[in-house]
JSON list of C-alpha atoms in Angstrom, two decimals:
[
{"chain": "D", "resi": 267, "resn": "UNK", "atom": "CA", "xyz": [-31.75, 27.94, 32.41]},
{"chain": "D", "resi": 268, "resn": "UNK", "atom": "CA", "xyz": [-32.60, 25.99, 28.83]},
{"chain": "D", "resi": 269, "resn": "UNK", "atom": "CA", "xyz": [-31.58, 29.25, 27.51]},
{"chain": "D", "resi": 270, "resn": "UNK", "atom": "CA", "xyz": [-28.01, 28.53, 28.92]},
{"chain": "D", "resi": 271, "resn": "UNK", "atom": "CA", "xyz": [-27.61, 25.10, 28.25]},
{"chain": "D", "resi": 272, "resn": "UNK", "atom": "CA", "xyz": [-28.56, 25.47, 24.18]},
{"chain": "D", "resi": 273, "resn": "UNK", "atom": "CA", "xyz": [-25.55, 27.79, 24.39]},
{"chain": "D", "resi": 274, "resn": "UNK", "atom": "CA", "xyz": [-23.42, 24.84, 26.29]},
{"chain": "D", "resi": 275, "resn": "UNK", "atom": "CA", "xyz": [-24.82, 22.63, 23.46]},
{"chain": "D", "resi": 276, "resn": "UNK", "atom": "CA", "xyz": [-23.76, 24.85, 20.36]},
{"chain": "D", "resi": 277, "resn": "UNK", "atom": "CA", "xyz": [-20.33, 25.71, 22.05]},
{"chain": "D", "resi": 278, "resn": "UNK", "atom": "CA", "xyz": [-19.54, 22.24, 22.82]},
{"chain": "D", "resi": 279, "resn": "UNK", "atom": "CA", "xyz": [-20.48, 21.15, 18.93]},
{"chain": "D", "resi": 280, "resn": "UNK", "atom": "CA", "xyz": [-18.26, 24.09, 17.67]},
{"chain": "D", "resi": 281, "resn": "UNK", "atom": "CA", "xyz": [-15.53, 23.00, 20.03]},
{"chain": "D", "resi": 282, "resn": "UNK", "atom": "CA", "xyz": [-15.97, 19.53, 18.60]},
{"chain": "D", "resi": 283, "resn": "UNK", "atom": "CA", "xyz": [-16.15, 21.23, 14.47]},
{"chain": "D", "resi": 284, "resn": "UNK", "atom": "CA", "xyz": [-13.28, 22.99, 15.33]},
{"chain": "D", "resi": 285, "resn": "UNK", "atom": "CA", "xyz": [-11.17, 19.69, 16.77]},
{"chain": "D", "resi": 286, "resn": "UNK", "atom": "CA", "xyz": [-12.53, 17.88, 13.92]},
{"chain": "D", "resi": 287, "resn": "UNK", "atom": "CA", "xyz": [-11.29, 20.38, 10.75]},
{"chain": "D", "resi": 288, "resn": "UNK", "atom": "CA", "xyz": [-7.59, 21.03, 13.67]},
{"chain": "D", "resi": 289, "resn": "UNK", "atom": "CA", "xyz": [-7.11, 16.83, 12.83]},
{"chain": "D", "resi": 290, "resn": "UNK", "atom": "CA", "xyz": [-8.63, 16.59, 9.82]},
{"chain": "D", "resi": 291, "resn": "UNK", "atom": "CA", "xyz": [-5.95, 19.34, 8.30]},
{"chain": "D", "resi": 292, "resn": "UNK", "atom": "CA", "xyz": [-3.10, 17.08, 10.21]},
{"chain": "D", "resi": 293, "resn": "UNK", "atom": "CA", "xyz": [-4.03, 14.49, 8.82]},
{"chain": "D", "resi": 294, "resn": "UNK", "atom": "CA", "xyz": [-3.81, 15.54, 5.47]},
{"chain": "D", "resi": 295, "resn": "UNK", "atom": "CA", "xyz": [-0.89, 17.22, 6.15]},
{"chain": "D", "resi": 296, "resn": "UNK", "atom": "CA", "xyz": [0.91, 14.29, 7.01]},
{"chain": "D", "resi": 297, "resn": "UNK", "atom": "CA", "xyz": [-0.76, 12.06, 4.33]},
{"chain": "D", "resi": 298, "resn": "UNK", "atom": "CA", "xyz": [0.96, 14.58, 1.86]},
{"chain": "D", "resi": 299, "resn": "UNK", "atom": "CA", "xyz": [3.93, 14.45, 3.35]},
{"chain": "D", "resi": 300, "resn": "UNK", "atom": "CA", "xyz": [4.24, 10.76, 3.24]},
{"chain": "D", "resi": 301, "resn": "UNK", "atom": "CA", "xyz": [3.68, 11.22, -0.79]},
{"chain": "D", "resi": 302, "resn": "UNK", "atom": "CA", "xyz": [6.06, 13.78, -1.09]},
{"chain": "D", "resi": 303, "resn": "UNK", "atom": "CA", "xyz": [8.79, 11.85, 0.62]},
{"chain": "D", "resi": 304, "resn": "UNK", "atom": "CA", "xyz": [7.71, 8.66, -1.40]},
{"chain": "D", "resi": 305, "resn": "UNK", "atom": "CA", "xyz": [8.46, 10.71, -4.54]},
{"chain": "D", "resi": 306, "resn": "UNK", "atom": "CA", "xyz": [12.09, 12.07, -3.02]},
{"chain": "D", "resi": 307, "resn": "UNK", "atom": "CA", "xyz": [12.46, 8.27, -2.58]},
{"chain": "D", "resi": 308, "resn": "UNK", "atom": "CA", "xyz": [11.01, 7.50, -6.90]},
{"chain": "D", "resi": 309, "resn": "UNK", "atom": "CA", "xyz": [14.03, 10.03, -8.08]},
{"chain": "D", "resi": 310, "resn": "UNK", "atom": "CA", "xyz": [16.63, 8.90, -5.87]},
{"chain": "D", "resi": 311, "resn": "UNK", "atom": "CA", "xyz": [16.12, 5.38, -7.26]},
{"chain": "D", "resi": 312, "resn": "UNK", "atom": "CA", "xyz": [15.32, 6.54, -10.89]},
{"chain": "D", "resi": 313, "resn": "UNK", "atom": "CA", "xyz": [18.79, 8.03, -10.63]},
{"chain": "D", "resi": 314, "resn": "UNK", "atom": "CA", "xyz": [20.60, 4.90, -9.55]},
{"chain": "D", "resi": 315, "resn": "UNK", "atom": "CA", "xyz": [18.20, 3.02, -11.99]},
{"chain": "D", "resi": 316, "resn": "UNK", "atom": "CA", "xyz": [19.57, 5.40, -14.84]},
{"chain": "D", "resi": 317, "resn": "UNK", "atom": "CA", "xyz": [23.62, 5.21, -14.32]},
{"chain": "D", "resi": 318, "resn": "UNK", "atom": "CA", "xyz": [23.70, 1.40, -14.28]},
{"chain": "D", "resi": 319, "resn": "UNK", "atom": "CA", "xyz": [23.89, 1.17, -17.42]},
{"chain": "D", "resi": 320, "resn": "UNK", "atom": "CA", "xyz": [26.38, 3.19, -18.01]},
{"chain": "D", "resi": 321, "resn": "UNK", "atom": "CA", "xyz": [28.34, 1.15, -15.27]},
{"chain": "D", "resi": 322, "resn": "UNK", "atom": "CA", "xyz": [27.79, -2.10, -16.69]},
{"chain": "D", "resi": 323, "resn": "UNK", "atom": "CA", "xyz": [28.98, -0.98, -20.09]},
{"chain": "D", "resi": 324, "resn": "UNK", "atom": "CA", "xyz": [31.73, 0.83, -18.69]},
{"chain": "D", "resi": 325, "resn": "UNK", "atom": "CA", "xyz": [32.41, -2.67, -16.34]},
{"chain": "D", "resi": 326, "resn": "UNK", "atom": "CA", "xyz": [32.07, -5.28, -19.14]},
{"chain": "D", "resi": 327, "resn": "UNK", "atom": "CA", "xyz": [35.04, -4.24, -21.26]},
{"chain": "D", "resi": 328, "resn": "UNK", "atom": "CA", "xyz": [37.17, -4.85, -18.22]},
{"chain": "D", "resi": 329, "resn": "UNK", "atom": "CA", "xyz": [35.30, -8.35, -16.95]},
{"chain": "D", "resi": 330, "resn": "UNK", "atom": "CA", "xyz": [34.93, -10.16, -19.69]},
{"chain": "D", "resi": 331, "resn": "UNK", "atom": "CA", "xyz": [34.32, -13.53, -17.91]},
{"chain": "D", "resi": 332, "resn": "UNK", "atom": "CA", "xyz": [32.10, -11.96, -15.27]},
{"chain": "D", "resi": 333, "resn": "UNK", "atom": "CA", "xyz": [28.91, -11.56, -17.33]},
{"chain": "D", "resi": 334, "resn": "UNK", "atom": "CA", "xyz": [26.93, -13.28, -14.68]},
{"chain": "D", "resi": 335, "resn": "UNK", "atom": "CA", "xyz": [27.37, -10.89, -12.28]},
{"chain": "D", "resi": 336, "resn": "UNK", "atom": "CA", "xyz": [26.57, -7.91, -14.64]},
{"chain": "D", "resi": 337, "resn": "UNK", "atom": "CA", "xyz": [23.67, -9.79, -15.85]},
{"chain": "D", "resi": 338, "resn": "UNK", "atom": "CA", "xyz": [21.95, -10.75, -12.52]},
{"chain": "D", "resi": 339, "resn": "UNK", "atom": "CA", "xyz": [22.81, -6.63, -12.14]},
{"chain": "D", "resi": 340, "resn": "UNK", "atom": "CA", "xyz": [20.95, -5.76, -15.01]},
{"chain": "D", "resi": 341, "resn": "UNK", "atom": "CA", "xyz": [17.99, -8.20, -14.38]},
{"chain": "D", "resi": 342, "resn": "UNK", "atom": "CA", "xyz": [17.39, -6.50, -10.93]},
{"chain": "D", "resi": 343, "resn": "UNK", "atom": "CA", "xyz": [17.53, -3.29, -12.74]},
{"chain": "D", "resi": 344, "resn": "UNK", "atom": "CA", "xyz": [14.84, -4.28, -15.02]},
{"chain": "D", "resi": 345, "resn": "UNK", "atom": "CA", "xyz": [12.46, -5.81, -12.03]},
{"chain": "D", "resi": 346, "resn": "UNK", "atom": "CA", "xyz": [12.93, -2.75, -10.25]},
{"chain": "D", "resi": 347, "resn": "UNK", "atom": "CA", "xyz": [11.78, -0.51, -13.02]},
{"chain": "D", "resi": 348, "resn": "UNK", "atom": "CA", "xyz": [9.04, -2.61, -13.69]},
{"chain": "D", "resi": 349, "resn": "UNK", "atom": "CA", "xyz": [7.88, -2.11, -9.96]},
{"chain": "D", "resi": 350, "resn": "UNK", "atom": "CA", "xyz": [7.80, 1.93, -10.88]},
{"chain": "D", "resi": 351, "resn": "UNK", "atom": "CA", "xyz": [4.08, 2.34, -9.88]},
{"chain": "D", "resi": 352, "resn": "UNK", "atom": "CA", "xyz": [4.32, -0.05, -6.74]},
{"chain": "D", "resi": 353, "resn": "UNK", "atom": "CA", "xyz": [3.64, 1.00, -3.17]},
{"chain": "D", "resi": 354, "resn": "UNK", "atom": "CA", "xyz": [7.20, 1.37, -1.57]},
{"chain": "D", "resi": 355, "resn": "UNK", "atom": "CA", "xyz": [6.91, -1.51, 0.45]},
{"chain": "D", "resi": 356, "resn": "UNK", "atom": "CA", "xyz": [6.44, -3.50, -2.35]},
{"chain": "D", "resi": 357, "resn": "UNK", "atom": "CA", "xyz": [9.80, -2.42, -4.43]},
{"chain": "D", "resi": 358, "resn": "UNK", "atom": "CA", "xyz": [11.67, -2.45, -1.17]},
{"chain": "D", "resi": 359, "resn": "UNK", "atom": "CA", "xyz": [12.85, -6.11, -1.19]},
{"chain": "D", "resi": 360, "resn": "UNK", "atom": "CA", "xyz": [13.69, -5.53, -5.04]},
{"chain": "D", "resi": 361, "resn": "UNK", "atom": "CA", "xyz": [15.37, -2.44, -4.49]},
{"chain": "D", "resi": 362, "resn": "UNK", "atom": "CA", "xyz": [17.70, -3.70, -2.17]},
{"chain": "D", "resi": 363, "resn": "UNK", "atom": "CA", "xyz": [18.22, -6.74, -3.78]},
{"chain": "D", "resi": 364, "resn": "UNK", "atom": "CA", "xyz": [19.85, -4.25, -7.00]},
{"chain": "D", "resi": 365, "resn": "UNK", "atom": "CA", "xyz": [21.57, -2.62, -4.11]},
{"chain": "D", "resi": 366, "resn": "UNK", "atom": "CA", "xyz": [23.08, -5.80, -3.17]},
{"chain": "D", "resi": 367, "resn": "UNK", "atom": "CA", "xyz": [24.06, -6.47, -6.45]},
{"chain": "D", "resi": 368, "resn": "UNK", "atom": "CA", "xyz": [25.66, -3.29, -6.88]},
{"chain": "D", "resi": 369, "resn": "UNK", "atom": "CA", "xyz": [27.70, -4.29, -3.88]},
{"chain": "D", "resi": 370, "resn": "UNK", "atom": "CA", "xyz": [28.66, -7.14, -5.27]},
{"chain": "D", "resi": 371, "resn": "UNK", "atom": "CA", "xyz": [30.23, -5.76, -8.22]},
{"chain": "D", "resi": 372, "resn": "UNK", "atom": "CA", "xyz": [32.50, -3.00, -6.59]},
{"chain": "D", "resi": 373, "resn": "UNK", "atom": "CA", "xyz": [33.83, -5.91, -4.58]},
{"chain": "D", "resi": 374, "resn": "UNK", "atom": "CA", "xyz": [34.65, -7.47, -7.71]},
{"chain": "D", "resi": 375, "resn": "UNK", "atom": "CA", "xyz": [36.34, -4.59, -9.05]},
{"chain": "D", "resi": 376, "resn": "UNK", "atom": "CA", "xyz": [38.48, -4.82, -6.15]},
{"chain": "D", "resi": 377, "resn": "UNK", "atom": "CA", "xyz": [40.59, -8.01, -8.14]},
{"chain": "D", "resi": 378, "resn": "UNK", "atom": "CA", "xyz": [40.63, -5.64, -11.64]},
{"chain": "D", "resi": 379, "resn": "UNK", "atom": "CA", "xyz": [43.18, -2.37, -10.63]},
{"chain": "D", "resi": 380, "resn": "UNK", "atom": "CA", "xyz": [42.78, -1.37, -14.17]},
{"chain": "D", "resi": 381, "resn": "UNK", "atom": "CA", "xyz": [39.36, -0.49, -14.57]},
{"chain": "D", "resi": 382, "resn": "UNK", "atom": "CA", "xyz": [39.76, 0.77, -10.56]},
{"chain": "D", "resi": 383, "resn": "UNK", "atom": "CA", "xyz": [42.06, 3.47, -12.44]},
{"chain": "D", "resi": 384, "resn": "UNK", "atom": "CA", "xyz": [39.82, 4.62, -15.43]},
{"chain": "D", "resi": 385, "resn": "UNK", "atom": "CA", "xyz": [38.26, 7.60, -15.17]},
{"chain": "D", "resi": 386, "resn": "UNK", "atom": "CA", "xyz": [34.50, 6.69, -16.46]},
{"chain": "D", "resi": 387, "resn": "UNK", "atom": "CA", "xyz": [34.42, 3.99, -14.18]},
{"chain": "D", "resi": 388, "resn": "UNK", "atom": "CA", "xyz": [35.54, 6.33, -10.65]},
{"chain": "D", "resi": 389, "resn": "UNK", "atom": "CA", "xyz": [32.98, 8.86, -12.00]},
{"chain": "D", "resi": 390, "resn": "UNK", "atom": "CA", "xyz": [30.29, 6.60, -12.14]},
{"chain": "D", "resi": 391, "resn": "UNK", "atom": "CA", "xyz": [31.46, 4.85, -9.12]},
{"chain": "D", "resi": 392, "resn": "UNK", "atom": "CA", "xyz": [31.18, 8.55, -7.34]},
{"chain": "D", "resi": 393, "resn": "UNK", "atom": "CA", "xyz": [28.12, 9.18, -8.80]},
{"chain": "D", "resi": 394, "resn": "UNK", "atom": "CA", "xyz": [26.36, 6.02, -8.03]},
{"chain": "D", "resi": 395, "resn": "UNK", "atom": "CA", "xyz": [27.62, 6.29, -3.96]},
{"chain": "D", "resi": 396, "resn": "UNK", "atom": "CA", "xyz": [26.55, 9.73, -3.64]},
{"chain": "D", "resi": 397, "resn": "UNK", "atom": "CA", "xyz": [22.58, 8.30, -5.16]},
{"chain": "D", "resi": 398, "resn": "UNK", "atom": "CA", "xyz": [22.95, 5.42, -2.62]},
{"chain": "D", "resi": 399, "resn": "UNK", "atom": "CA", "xyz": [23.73, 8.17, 0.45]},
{"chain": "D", "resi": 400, "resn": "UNK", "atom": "CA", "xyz": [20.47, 10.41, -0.83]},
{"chain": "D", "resi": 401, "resn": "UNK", "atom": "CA", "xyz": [18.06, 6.80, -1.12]},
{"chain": "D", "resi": 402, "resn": "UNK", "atom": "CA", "xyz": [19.21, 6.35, 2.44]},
{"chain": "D", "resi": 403, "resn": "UNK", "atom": "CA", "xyz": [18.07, 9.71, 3.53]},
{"chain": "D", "resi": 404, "resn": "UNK", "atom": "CA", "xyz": [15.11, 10.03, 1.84]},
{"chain": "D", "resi": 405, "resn": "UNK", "atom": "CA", "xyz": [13.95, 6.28, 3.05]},
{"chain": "D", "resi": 406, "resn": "UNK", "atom": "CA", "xyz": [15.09, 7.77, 6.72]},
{"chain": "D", "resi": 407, "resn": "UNK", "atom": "CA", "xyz": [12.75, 10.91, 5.83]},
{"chain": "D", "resi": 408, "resn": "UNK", "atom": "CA", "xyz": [9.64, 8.73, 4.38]},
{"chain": "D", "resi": 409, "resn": "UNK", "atom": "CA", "xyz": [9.96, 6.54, 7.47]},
{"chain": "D", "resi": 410, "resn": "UNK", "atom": "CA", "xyz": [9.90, 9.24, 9.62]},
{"chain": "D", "resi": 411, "resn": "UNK", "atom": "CA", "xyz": [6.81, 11.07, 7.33]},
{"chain": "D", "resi": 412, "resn": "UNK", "atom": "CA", "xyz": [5.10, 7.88, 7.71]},
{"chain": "D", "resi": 413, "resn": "UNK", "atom": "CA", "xyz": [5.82, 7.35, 12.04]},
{"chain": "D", "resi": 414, "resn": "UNK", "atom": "CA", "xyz": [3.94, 11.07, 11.98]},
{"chain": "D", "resi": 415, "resn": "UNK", "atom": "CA", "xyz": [0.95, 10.24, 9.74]},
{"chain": "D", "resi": 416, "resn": "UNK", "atom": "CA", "xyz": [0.71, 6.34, 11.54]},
{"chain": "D", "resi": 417, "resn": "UNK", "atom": "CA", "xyz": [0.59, 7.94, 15.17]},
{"chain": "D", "resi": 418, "resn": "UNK", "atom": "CA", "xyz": [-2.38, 10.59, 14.02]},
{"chain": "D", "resi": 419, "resn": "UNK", "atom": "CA", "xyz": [-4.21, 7.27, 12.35]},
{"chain": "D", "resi": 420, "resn": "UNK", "atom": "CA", "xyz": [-3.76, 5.48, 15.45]},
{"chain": "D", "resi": 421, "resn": "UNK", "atom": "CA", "xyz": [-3.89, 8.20, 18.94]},
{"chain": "D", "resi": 422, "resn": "UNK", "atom": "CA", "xyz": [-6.69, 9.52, 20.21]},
{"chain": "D", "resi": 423, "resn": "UNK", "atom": "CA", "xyz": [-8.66, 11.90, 19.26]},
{"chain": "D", "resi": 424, "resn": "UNK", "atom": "CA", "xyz": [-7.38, 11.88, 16.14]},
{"chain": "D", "resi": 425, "resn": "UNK", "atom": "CA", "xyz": [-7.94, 8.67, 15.28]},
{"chain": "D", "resi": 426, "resn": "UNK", "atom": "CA", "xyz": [-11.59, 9.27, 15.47]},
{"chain": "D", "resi": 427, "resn": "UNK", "atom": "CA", "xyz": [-11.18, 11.51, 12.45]},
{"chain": "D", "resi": 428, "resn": "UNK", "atom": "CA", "xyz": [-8.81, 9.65, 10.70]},
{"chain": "D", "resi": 429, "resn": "UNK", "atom": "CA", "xyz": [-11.48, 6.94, 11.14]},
{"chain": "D", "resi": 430, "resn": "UNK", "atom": "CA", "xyz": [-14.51, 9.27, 9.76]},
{"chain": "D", "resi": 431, "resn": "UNK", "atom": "CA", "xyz": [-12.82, 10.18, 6.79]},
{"chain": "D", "resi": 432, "resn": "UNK", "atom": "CA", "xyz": [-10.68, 6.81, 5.74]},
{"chain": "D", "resi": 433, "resn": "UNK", "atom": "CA", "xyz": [-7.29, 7.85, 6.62]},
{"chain": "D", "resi": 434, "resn": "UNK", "atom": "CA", "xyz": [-4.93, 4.53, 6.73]},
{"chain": "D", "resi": 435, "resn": "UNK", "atom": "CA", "xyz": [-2.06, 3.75, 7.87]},
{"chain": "D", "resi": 436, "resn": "UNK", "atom": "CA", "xyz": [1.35, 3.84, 5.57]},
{"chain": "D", "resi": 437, "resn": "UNK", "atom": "CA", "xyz": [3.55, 1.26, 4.63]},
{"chain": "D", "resi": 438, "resn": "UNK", "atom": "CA", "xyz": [7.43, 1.89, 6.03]},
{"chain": "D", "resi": 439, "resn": "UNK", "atom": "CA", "xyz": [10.22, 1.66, 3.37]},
{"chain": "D", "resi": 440, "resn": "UNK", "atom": "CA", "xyz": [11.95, -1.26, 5.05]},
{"chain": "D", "resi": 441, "resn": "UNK", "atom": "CA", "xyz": [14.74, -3.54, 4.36]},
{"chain": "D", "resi": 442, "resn": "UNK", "atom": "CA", "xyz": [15.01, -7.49, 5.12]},
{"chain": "D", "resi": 443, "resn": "UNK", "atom": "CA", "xyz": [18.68, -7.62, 5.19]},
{"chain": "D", "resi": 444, "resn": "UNK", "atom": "CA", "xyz": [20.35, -5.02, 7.30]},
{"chain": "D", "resi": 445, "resn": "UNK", "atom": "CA", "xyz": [23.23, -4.89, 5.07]},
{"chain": "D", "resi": 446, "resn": "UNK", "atom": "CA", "xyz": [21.22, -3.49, 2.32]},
{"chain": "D", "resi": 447, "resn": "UNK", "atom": "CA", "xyz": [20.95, -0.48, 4.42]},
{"chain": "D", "resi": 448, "resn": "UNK", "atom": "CA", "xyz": [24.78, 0.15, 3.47]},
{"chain": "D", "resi": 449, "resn": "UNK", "atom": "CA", "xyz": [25.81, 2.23, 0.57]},
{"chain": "D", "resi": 450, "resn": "UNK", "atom": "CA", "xyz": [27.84, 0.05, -1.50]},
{"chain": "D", "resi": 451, "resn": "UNK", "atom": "CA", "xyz": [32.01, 0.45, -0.35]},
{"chain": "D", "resi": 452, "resn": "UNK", "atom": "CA", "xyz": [33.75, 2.48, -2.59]},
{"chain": "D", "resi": 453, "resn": "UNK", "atom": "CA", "xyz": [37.43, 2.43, -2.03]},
{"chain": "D", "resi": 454, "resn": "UNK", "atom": "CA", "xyz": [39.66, 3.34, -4.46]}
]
């Protein structure tokens, strides 16, 4: 009989090794995941970050008398890139505040039909909408990276491991003002 339950006792540890190393690998996984969706997030906003710019340049020749508005534009700019190496939830409220700003500005365009017409301006206009669609999916993909990884951190069993080995909870990408959610309106 002791014979029998020593095997009981080793099978139920390698059962419990096994379900250990099956979370332990999720969890990794998933913390991985969360980085590599953080970093789809870094280019998408080191692209927007890099064609302003351009935009203001391209913006100022036609509004002369709206330097404030390009200015605020280009100080949002600046904070953002200075928040480079922040956690995301950190940059968030900056990021969207430059996103707001952006919007701002295409509204204003809407009064000047001449720079509406020139053809640097519609290309970066173009170019700057389609970065603002691929931030919005890749903050839907992070958020949904992170949902995975928090669940593992938090459920049982797995948050047993997660525990063990000082897995934590991620920060969502989120936005205070639901209409920085919106890629800025580009009508031409």
């Amino acid at each position: 009989m002791q014979g029998s339950g020593l095997w009981w006792g080793v099978g139920a540890l390698l059962v419990l090794a096994g379900a250990t190393v099956f979370y332990y690998n999720r969890l990794v996984f998933n913390r991985h995941r969360v980085a590599e969706a953080a970093s789809g997030i870094d280019v998408q906003l080191k692209r927007r970050s890099s064609l302003i710019p351009a935009l203001v340049e391209c913006v100022r020749q036609y509004l002369g008398y709206e330097q404030q508005t390009l200015e605020r534009l280009l100080r949002e700019r600046q904070r953002a890139e200075q928040l480079t190496d922040s956690p995301l939830g950190q940059r968030a409220p900056v990021e969207a505040q430059l996103g707001s700003q952006l919007r701002q500005l295409f509204l204003l365009v809407e009064d000047y039909p001449e720079l509406k017409a020139d053809q640097r301006f519609r290309e970066l206009q173009g170019s700057i909408s389609e970065v603002e669609n691929h931030i919005q999916m890749a903050r839907r993909y992070y958020n949904g990276a992170v949902r995975e990884l928090n669940v593992l951190v938090e459920s049982v069993p797995s948050n047993l491991v997660a525990r063990a080995f000082a897995f934590e909870q991620a920060e969502y990408f989120s936005l205070d003002d639901p209409g920085d959610a919106e890629s800025p309106k580009m009508e031409f």
